[in-house]
Short mmCIF file of C-alpha atoms and ligand atoms in Angstrom, two decimals:
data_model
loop_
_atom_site.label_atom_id
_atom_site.label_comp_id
_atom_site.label_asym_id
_atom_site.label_seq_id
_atom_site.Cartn_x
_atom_site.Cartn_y
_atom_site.Cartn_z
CA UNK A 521 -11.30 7.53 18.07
CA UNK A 522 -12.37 5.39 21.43
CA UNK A 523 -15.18 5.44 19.95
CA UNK A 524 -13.91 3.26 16.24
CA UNK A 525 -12.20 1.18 18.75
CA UNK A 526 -14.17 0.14 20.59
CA UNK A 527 -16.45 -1.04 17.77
CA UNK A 528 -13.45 -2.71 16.90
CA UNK A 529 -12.76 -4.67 19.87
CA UNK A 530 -16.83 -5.41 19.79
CA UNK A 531 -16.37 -6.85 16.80
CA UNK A 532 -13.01 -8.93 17.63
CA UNK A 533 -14.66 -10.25 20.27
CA UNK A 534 -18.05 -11.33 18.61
CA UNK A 535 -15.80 -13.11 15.92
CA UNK A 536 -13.88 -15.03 18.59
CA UNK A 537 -17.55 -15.73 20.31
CA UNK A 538 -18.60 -16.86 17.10
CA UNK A 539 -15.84 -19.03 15.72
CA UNK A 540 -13.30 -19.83 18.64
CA UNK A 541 -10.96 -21.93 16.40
CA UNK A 542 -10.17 -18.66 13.93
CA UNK A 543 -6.57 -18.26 13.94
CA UNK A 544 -5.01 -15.30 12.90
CA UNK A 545 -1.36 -16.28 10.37
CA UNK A 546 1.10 -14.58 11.88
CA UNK A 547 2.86 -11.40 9.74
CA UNK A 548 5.48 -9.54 10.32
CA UNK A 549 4.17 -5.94 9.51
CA UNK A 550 0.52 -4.90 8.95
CA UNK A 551 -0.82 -1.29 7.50
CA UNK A 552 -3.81 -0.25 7.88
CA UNK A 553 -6.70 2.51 6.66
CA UNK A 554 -4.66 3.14 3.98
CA UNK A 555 -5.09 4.61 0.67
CA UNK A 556 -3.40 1.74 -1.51
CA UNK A 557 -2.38 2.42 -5.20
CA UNK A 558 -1.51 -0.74 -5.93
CA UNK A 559 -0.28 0.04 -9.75
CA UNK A 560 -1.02 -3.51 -10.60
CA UNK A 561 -2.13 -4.01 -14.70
CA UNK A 562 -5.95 -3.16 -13.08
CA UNK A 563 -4.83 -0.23 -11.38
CA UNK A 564 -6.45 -1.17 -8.28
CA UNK A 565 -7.34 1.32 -5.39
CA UNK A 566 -8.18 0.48 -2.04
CA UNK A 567 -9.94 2.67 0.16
CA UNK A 568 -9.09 2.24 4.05
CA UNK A 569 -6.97 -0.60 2.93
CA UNK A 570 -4.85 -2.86 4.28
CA UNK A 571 -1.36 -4.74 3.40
CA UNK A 572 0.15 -8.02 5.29
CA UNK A 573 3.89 -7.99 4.94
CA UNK A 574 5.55 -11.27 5.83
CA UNK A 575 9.44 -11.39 5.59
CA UNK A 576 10.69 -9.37 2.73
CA UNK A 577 7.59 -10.00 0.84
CA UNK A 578 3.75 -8.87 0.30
CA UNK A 579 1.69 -11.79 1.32
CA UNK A 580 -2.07 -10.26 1.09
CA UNK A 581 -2.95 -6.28 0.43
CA UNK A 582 -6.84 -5.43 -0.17
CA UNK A 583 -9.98 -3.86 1.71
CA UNK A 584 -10.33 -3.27 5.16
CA UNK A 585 -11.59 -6.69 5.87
CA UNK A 586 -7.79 -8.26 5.17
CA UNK A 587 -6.80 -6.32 8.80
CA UNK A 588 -8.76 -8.72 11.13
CA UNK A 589 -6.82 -11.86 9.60
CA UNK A 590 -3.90 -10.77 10.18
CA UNK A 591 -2.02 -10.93 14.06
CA UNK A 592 1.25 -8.47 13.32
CA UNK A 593 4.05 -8.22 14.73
CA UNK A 594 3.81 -4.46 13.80
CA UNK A 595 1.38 -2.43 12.86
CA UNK A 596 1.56 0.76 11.45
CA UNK A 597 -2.28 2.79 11.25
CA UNK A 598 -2.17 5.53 8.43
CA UNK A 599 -5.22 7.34 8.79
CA UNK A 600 -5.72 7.37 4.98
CA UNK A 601 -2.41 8.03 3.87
CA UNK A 602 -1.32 7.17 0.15
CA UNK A 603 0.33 3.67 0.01
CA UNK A 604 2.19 2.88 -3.15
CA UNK A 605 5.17 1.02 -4.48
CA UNK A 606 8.48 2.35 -3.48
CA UNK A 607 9.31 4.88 -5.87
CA UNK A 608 12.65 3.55 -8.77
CA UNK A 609 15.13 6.18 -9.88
CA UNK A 610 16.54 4.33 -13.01
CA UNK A 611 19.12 6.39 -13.77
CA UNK A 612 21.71 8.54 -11.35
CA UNK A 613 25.26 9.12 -10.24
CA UNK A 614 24.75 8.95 -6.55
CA UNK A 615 27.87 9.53 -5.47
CA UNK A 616 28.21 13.08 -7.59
CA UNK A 617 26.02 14.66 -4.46
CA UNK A 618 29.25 16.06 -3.37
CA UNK A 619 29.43 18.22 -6.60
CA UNK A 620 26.00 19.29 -6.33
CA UNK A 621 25.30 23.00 -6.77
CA UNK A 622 28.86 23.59 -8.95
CA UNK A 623 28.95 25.07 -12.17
CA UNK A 624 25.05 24.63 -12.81
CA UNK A 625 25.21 26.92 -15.80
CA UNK A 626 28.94 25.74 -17.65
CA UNK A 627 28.18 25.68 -21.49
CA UNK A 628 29.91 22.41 -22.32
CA UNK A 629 29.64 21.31 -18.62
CA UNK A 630 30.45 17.53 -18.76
CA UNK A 631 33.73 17.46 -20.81
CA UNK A 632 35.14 21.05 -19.92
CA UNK A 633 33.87 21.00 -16.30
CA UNK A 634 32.82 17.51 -14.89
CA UNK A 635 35.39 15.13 -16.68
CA UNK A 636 38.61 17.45 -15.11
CA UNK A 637 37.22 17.79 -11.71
CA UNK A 638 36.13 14.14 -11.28
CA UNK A 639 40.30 13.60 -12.25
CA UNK A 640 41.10 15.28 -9.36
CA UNK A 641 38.32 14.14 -7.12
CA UNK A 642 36.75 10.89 -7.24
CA UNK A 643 37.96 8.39 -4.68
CA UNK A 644 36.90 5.74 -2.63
CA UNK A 645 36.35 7.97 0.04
CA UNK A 646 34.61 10.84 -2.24
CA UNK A 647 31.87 8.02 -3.36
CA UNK A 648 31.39 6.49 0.05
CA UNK A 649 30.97 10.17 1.12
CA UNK A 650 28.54 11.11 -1.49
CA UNK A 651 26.62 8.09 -2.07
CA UNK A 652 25.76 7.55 2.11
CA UNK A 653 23.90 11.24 1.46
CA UNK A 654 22.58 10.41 -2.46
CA UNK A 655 20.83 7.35 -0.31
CA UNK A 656 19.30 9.10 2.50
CA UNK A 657 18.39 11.82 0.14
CA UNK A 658 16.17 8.87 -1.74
CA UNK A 659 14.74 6.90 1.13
CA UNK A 660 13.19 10.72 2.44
CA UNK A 661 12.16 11.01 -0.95
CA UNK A 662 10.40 7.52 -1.59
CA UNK A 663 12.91 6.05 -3.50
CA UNK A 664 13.99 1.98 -2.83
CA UNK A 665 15.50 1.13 -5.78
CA UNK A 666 17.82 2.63 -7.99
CA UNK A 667 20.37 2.17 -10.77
CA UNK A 668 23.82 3.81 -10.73
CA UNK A 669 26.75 4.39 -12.98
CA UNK A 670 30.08 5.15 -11.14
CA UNK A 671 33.73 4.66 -10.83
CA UNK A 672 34.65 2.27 -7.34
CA UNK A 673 30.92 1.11 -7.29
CA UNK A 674 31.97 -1.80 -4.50
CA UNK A 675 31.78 1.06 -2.35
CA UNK A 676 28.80 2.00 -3.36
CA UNK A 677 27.39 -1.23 -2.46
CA UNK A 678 28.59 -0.96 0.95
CA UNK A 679 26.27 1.78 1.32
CA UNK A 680 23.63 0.22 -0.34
CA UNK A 681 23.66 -2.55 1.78
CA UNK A 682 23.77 -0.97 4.75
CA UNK A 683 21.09 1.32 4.39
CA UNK A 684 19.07 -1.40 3.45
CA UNK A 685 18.37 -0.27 -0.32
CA UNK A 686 17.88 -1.78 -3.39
CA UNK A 687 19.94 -1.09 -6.51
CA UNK A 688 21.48 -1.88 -9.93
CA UNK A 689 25.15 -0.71 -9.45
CA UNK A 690 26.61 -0.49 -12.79
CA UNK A 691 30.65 -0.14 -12.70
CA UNK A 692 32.08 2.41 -15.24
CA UNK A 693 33.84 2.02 -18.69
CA UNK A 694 35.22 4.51 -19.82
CA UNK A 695 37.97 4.76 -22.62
CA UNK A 696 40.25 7.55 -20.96
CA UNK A 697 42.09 7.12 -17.99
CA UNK A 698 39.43 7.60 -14.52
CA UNK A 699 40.18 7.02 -11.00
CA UNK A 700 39.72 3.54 -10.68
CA UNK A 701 41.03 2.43 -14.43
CA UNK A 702 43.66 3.25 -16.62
CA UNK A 703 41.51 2.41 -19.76
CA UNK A 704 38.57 0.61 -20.67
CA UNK A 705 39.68 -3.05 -20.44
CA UNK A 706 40.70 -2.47 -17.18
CA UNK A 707 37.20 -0.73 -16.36
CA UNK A 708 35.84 -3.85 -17.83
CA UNK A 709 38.24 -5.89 -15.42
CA UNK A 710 37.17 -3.63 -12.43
CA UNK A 711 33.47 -4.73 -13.16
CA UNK A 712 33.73 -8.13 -13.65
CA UNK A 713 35.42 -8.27 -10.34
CA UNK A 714 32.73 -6.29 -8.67
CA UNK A 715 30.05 -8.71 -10.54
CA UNK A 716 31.77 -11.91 -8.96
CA UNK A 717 31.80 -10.57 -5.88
CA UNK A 718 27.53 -9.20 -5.63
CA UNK A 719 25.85 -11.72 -8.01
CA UNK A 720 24.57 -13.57 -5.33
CA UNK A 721 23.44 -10.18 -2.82
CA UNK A 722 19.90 -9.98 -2.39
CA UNK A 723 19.05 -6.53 -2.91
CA UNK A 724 21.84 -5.73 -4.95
CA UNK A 725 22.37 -6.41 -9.03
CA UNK A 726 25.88 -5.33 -10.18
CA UNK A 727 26.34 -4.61 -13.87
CA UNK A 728 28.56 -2.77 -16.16
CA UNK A 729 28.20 1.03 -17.00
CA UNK A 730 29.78 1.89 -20.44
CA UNK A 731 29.74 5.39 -20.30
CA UNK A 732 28.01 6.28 -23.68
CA UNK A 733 29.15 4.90 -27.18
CA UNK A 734 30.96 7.93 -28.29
CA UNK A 735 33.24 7.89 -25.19
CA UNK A 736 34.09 3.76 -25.26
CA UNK A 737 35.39 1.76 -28.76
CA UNK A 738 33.20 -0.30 -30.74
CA UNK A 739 35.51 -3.08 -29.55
CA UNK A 740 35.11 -2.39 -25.87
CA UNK A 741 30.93 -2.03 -26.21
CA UNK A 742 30.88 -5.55 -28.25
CA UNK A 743 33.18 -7.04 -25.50
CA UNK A 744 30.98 -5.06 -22.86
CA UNK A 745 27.66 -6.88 -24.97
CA UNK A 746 29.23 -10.58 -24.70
CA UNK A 747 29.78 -10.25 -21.15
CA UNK A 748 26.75 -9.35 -19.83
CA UNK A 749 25.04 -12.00 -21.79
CA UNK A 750 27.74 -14.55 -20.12
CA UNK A 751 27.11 -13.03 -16.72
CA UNK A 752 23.53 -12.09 -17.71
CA UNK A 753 23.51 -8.77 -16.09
CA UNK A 754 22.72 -5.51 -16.86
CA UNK A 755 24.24 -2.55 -18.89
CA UNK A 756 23.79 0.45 -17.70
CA UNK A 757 25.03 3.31 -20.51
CA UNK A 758 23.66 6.89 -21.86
CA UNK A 759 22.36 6.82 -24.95
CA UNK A 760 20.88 9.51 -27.88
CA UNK A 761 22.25 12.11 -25.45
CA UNK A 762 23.55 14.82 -27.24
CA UNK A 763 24.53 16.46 -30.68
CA UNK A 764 27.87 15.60 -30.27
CA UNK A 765 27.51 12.19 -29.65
CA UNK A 766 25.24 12.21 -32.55
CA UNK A 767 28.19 13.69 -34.67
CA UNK A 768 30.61 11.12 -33.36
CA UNK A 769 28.90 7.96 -34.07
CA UNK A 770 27.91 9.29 -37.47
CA UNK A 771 31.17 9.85 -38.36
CA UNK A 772 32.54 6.36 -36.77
CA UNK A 773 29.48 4.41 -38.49
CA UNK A 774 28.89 6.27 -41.77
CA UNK A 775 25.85 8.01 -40.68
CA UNK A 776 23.91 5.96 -38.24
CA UNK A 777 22.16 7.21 -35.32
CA UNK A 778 23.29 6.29 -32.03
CA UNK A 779 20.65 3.48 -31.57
CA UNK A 780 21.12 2.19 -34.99
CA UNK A 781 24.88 1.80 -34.63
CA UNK A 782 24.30 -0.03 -30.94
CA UNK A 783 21.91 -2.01 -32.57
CA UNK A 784 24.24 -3.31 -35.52
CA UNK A 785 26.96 -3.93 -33.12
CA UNK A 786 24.83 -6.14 -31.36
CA UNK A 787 24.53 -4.18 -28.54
CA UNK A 788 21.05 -3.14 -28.58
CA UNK A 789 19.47 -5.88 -26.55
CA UNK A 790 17.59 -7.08 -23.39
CA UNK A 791 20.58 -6.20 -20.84
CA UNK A 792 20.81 -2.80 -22.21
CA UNK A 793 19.11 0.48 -20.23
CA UNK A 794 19.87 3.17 -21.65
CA UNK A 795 19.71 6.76 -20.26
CA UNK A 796 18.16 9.86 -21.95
CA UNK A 797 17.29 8.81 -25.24
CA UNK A 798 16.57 12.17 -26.64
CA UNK A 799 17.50 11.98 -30.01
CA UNK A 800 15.56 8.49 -31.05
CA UNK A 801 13.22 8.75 -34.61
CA UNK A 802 10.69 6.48 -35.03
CA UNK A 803 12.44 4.18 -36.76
CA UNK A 804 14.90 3.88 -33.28
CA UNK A 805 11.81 3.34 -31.25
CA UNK A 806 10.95 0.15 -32.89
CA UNK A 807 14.79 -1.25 -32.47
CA UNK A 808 14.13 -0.16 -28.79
CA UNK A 809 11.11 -1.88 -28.61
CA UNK A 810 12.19 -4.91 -30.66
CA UNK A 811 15.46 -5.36 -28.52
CA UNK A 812 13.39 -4.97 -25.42
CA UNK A 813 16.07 -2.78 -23.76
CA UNK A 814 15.39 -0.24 -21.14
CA UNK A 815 14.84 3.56 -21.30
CA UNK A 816 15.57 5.72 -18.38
CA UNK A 817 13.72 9.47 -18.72
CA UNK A 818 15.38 12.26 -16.70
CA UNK A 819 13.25 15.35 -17.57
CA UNK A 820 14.71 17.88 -15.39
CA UNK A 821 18.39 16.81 -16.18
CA UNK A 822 17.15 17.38 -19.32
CA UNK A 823 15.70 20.52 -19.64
CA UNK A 824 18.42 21.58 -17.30
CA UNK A 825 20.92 20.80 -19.94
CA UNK A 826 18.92 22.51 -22.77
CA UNK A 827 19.43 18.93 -24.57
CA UNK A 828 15.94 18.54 -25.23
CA UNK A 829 12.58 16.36 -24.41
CA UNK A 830 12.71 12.79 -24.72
CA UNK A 831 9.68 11.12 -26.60
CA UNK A 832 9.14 9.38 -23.92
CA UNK A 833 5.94 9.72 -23.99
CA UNK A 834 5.68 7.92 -27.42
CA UNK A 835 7.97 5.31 -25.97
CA UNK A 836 5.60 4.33 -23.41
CA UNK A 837 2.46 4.70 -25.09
CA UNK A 838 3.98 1.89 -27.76
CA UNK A 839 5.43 -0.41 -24.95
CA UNK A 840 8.50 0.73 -24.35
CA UNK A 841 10.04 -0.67 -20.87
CA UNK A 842 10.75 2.93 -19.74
CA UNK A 843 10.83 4.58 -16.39
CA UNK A 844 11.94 7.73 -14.40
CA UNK A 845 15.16 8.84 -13.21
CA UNK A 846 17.08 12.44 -11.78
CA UNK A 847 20.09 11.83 -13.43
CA UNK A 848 23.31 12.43 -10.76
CA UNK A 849 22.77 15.59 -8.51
CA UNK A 850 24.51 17.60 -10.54
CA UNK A 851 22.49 17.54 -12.84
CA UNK A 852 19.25 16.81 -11.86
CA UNK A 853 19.72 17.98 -9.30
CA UNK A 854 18.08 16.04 -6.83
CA UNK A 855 17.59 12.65 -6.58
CA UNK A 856 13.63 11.99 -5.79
CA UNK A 857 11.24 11.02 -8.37
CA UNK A 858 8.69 12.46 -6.64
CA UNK A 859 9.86 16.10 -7.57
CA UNK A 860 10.29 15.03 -11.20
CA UNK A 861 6.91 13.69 -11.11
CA UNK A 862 5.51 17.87 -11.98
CA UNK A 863 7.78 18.19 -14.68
CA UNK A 864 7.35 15.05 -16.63
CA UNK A 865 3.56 15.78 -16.66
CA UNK A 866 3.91 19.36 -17.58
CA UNK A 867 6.64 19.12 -19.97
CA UNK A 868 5.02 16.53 -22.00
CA UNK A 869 1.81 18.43 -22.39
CA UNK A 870 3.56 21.23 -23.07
CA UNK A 871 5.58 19.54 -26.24
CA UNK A 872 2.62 18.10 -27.53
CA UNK A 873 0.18 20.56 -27.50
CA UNK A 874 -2.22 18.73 -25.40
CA UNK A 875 -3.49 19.21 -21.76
CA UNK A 876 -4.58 15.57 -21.66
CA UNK A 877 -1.51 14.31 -22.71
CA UNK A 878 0.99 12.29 -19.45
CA UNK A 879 -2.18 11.91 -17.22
CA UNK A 880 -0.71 11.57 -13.42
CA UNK A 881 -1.41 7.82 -13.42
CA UNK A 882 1.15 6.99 -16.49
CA UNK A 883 3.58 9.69 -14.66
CA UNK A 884 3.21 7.19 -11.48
CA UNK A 885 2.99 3.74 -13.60
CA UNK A 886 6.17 5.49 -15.16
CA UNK A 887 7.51 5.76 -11.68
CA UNK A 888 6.74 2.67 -10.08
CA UNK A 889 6.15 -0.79 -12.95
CA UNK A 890 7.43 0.94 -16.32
CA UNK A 891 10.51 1.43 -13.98
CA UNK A 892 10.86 -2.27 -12.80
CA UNK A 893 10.10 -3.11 -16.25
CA UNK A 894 12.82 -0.74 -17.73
CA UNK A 895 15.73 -2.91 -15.57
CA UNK A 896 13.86 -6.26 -16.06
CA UNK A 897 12.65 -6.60 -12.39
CA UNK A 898 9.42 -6.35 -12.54
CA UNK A 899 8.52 -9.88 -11.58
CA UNK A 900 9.88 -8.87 -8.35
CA UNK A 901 9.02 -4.60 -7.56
CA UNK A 902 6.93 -2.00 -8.79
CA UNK A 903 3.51 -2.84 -7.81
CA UNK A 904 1.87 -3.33 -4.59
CA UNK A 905 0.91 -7.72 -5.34
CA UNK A 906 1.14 -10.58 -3.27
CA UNK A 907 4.57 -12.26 -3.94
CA UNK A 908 6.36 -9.16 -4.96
CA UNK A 909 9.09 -7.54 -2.75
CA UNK A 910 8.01 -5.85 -0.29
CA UNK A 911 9.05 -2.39 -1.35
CA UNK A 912 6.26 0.04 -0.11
CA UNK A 913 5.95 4.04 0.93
CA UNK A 914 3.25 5.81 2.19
CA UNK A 915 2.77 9.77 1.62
CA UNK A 916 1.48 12.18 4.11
CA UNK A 917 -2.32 13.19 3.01
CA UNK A 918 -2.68 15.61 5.28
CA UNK A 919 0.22 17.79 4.84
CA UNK A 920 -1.23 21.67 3.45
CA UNK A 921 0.12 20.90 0.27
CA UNK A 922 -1.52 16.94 0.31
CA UNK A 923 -5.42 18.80 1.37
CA UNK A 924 -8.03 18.08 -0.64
CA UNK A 925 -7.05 14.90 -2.03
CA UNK A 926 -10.12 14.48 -4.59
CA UNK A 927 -7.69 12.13 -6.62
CA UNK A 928 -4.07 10.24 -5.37
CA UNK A 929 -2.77 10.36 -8.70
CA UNK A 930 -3.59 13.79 -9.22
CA UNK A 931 -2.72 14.74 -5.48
CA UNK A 932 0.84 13.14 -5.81
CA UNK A 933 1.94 14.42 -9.74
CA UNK A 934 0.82 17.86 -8.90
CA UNK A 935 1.27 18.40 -5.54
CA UNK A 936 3.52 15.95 -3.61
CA UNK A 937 7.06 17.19 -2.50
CA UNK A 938 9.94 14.72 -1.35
CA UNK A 939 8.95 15.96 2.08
CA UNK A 940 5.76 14.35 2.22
CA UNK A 941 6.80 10.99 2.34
CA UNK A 942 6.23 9.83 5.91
CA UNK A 943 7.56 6.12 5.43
CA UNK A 944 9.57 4.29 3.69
CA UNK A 945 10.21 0.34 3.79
CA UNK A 946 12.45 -1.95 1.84
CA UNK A 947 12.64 -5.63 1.34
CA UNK A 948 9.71 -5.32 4.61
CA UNK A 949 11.98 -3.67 6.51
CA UNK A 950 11.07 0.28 7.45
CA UNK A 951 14.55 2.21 6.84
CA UNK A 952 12.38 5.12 7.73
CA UNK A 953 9.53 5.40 10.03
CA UNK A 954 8.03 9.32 10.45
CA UNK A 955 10.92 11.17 8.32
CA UNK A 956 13.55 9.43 10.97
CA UNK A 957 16.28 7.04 9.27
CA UNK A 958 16.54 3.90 11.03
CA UNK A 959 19.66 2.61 9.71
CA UNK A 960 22.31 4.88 8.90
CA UNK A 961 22.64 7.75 11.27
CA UNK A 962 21.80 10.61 9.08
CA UNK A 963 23.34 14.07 10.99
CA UNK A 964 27.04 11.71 10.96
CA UNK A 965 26.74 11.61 7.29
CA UNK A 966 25.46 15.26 6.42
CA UNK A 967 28.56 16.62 8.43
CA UNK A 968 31.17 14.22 6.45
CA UNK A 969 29.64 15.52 3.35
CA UNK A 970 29.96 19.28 4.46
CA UNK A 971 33.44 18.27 5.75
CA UNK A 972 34.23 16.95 2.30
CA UNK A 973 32.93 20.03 0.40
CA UNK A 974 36.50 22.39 1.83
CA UNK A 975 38.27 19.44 -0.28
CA UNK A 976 35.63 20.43 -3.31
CA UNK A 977 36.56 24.25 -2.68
CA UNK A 978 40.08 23.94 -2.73
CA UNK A 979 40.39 21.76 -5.67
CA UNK A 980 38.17 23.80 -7.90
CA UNK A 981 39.81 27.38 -6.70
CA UNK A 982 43.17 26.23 -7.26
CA UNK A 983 41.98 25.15 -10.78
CA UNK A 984 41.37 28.25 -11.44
CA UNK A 985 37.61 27.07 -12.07
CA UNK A 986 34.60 29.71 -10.58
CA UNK A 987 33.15 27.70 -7.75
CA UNK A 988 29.67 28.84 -8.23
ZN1 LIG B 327 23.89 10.32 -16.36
#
């Protein structure tokens, strides 16, 4: 070690010898000797690399030779540590952490189980409570950006933007009466106030969140349609879900599938990102592709909910804007991408018969670009480039689990854990420096969340629901 430095400062000093007039440009944070997966369209590695971060944005990432440019303000020396785009969950309900572990095995879970306790339950409080832990759940796990569906989603953007996250907060519509609307229109008029008032926040997009099709009007998804064009944001829904939503559009649309239907409505369309997308034929793949909507794959929600596997697979491959996502914790039930990372690789093999098939780097593409690409942000996140966001983790190579590391891709589909991600920065700011939060004071919001759970208890005993 005194030994590299000191080459080092030889060489510092010969170059200042040599030409006294080098300046180095000022930047605000600087890593170095890092492993950089840079999941630009060359898939560029850099060995003992380093990236410049300048404000909130990349302003030079490359070889080794990029460190001695650079004078940081901060510098943080990674010894060969993976450093890759923060990681995008595209699809969650971050507040449901509160409910996680309940009822895991309820046949008919969501509209016997989920819909009647959420009655009781959801409240401004519950989703401050649950979406504080959802978030530091996702920065330990690598995640900066993610998109959320949710009743009172203003507070979940006071939690967003303290933590110092990124998101796509998508307000719900729903047509039966929820917590924070009596019906759809006023779901829809609970939205649009929460779009006026976060257009304009930097690191956070609000949209609307139509449930699903089956459980909104034709009326209210065409109204829903026409105002995100006029507000030109996003809408977050679930889509080609289930059998019963299958049923229930069929019935409503004499026959269609569910992406048929959304597409003769004239709801299919860039705004759209929908989540699941199970039950899709090829013939729904190309209306998905022609629209140039969104697709959000949550495989271990999924499999969890014996629903079935997603071509996804098939969807990417053709050019599908599709990325990862968990699903809300109680589902999922976590909320890294870095734990679904295994599954989506295996899974996919698995259904197609083929050991090649989902190679780690389209797992991590899938992760990281197809992700920004799936909520149309990819001229901003999901690849390490100069310009972009800076958005940026770096994984522990040297944890048991992390040793060899003959290939990153390999090393982080097959055997990273949430656990191994050392930091995490968003927007150039580190919101998590050597598994410590820096912004939200993690133990106060465990405890408020274990607090909250005897208000879980209660509700579900006196329900007469089983609690596990
Ligand atoms: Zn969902």
């Amino acid at each position: 070690m005194t030994f590299r430095h000191s080459v080092v400062a030889l060489a510092l000093s010969a170059a200042s010898i040599a030409a006294p007039s080098y300046a180095k440009e000022a930047v605000d944070l600087l890593i170095n000797d890092a492993t950089i997966l840079t999941m630009n369209a060359d898939k560029s590695v850099y060995q003992h690399g380093s990236l410049a971060i300048k404000g909130n944005k990349i302003v030079a990432v490359g070889d080794r030779s990029l460190a001695e440019r650079y004078q940081a303000a901060q510098s943080l020396d990674v010894d060969g540590d993976i450093v890759m785009p923060g990681l995008i969950n595209t699809h969650t309900h971050v507040s449901m952490t509160v409910f996680r572990s309940l009822a895991d095995d309820v046949p008919d879970r969501l509209h016997r189980y989920i819909f009647p306790l959420e009655a009781k339950l959801v409240s401004r409080d519950m989703v401050r409570i649950g979406a504080n832990l959802g978030n530091v759940e996702m920065v330990k796990g690598g995640v900066t950006t993610y998109a959320d569906m949710y009743y009172f989603e203003d507070e979940v953007a006071k939690t967003v933007d303290k933590i110092g996250m990124r998101a796509v907060l998508g307000e719900s519509v729903i047509q039966f009466p929820v917590a924070d609307a009596k019906n759809a229109d006023e779901g829809i008029a609970y939205a649009e106030k929460f779009i006026q008032q976060y257009r304009h926040h930097p690191r956070i997009t609000p949209a609307f969140a139509p449930h699903a099709p089956y459980t909104n009007t034709t009326e209210t998804l065409q109204k829903v349609a026409k105002l995100s064009e006029q507000y030109n944001v996003p809408v977050l829904t679930h889509l080609a879900e289930s059998h019963r939503e299958q049923e229930k559009i069929a019935e409503r649309s004499g026959g269609k599938s569910p992406v048929q239907y959304m597409h003769d409505i004239g709801a299919l369309n860039k705004h759209l990102v929908g989540a699941h997308m199970i039950l899709v034929d090829d013939k729904d793949i190309e209306l998905v592709k022609q629209s140039d909507m969104g697709v959000a794959h949550n495989m271990s929600a999924n499999i969890k909910s014996a629903k079935g596997v997603s071509p996804a697979l098939k969807m990417y491959d053709q050019g599908v804007r599709i990325g990862l996502g968990t699903d809300g914790p109680m589902s999922g039930n976590g909320l890294s991408i870095i734990d679904e990372f295994n599954q989506v690789a295996k899974v996919h093999k698995l259904v197609n018969h083929d050991r090649a098939a989902m190679p780690p780097v389209k797992v991590i593409d899938m992760a990281t670009m197809g992700a920004a690409r799936a909520l149309h942000m990819e001229d901003k996140i999901g690849s390490l480039e100069v310009g972009k966001l800076a958005d940026v983790i770096v994984i522990d190579t040297k944890a048991p689990n992390m040793v060899p590391m003959y290939n990153p891709y390999s090393a982080l589909v097959y055997s990273a854990n949430a656990g191994n991600v050392r930091h995490t920065i968003v927007d150039g700011k580190i919101l998590m420096q050597d598994r410590q939060m820096l912004t939200v004071d993690e133990d106060a919001i465990r405890d408020e969340a274990i607090q909250f759970t005897d208000v879980v208890r209660k509700t579900v005993i006196d329900s007469g629901e089983e609690v596990l």
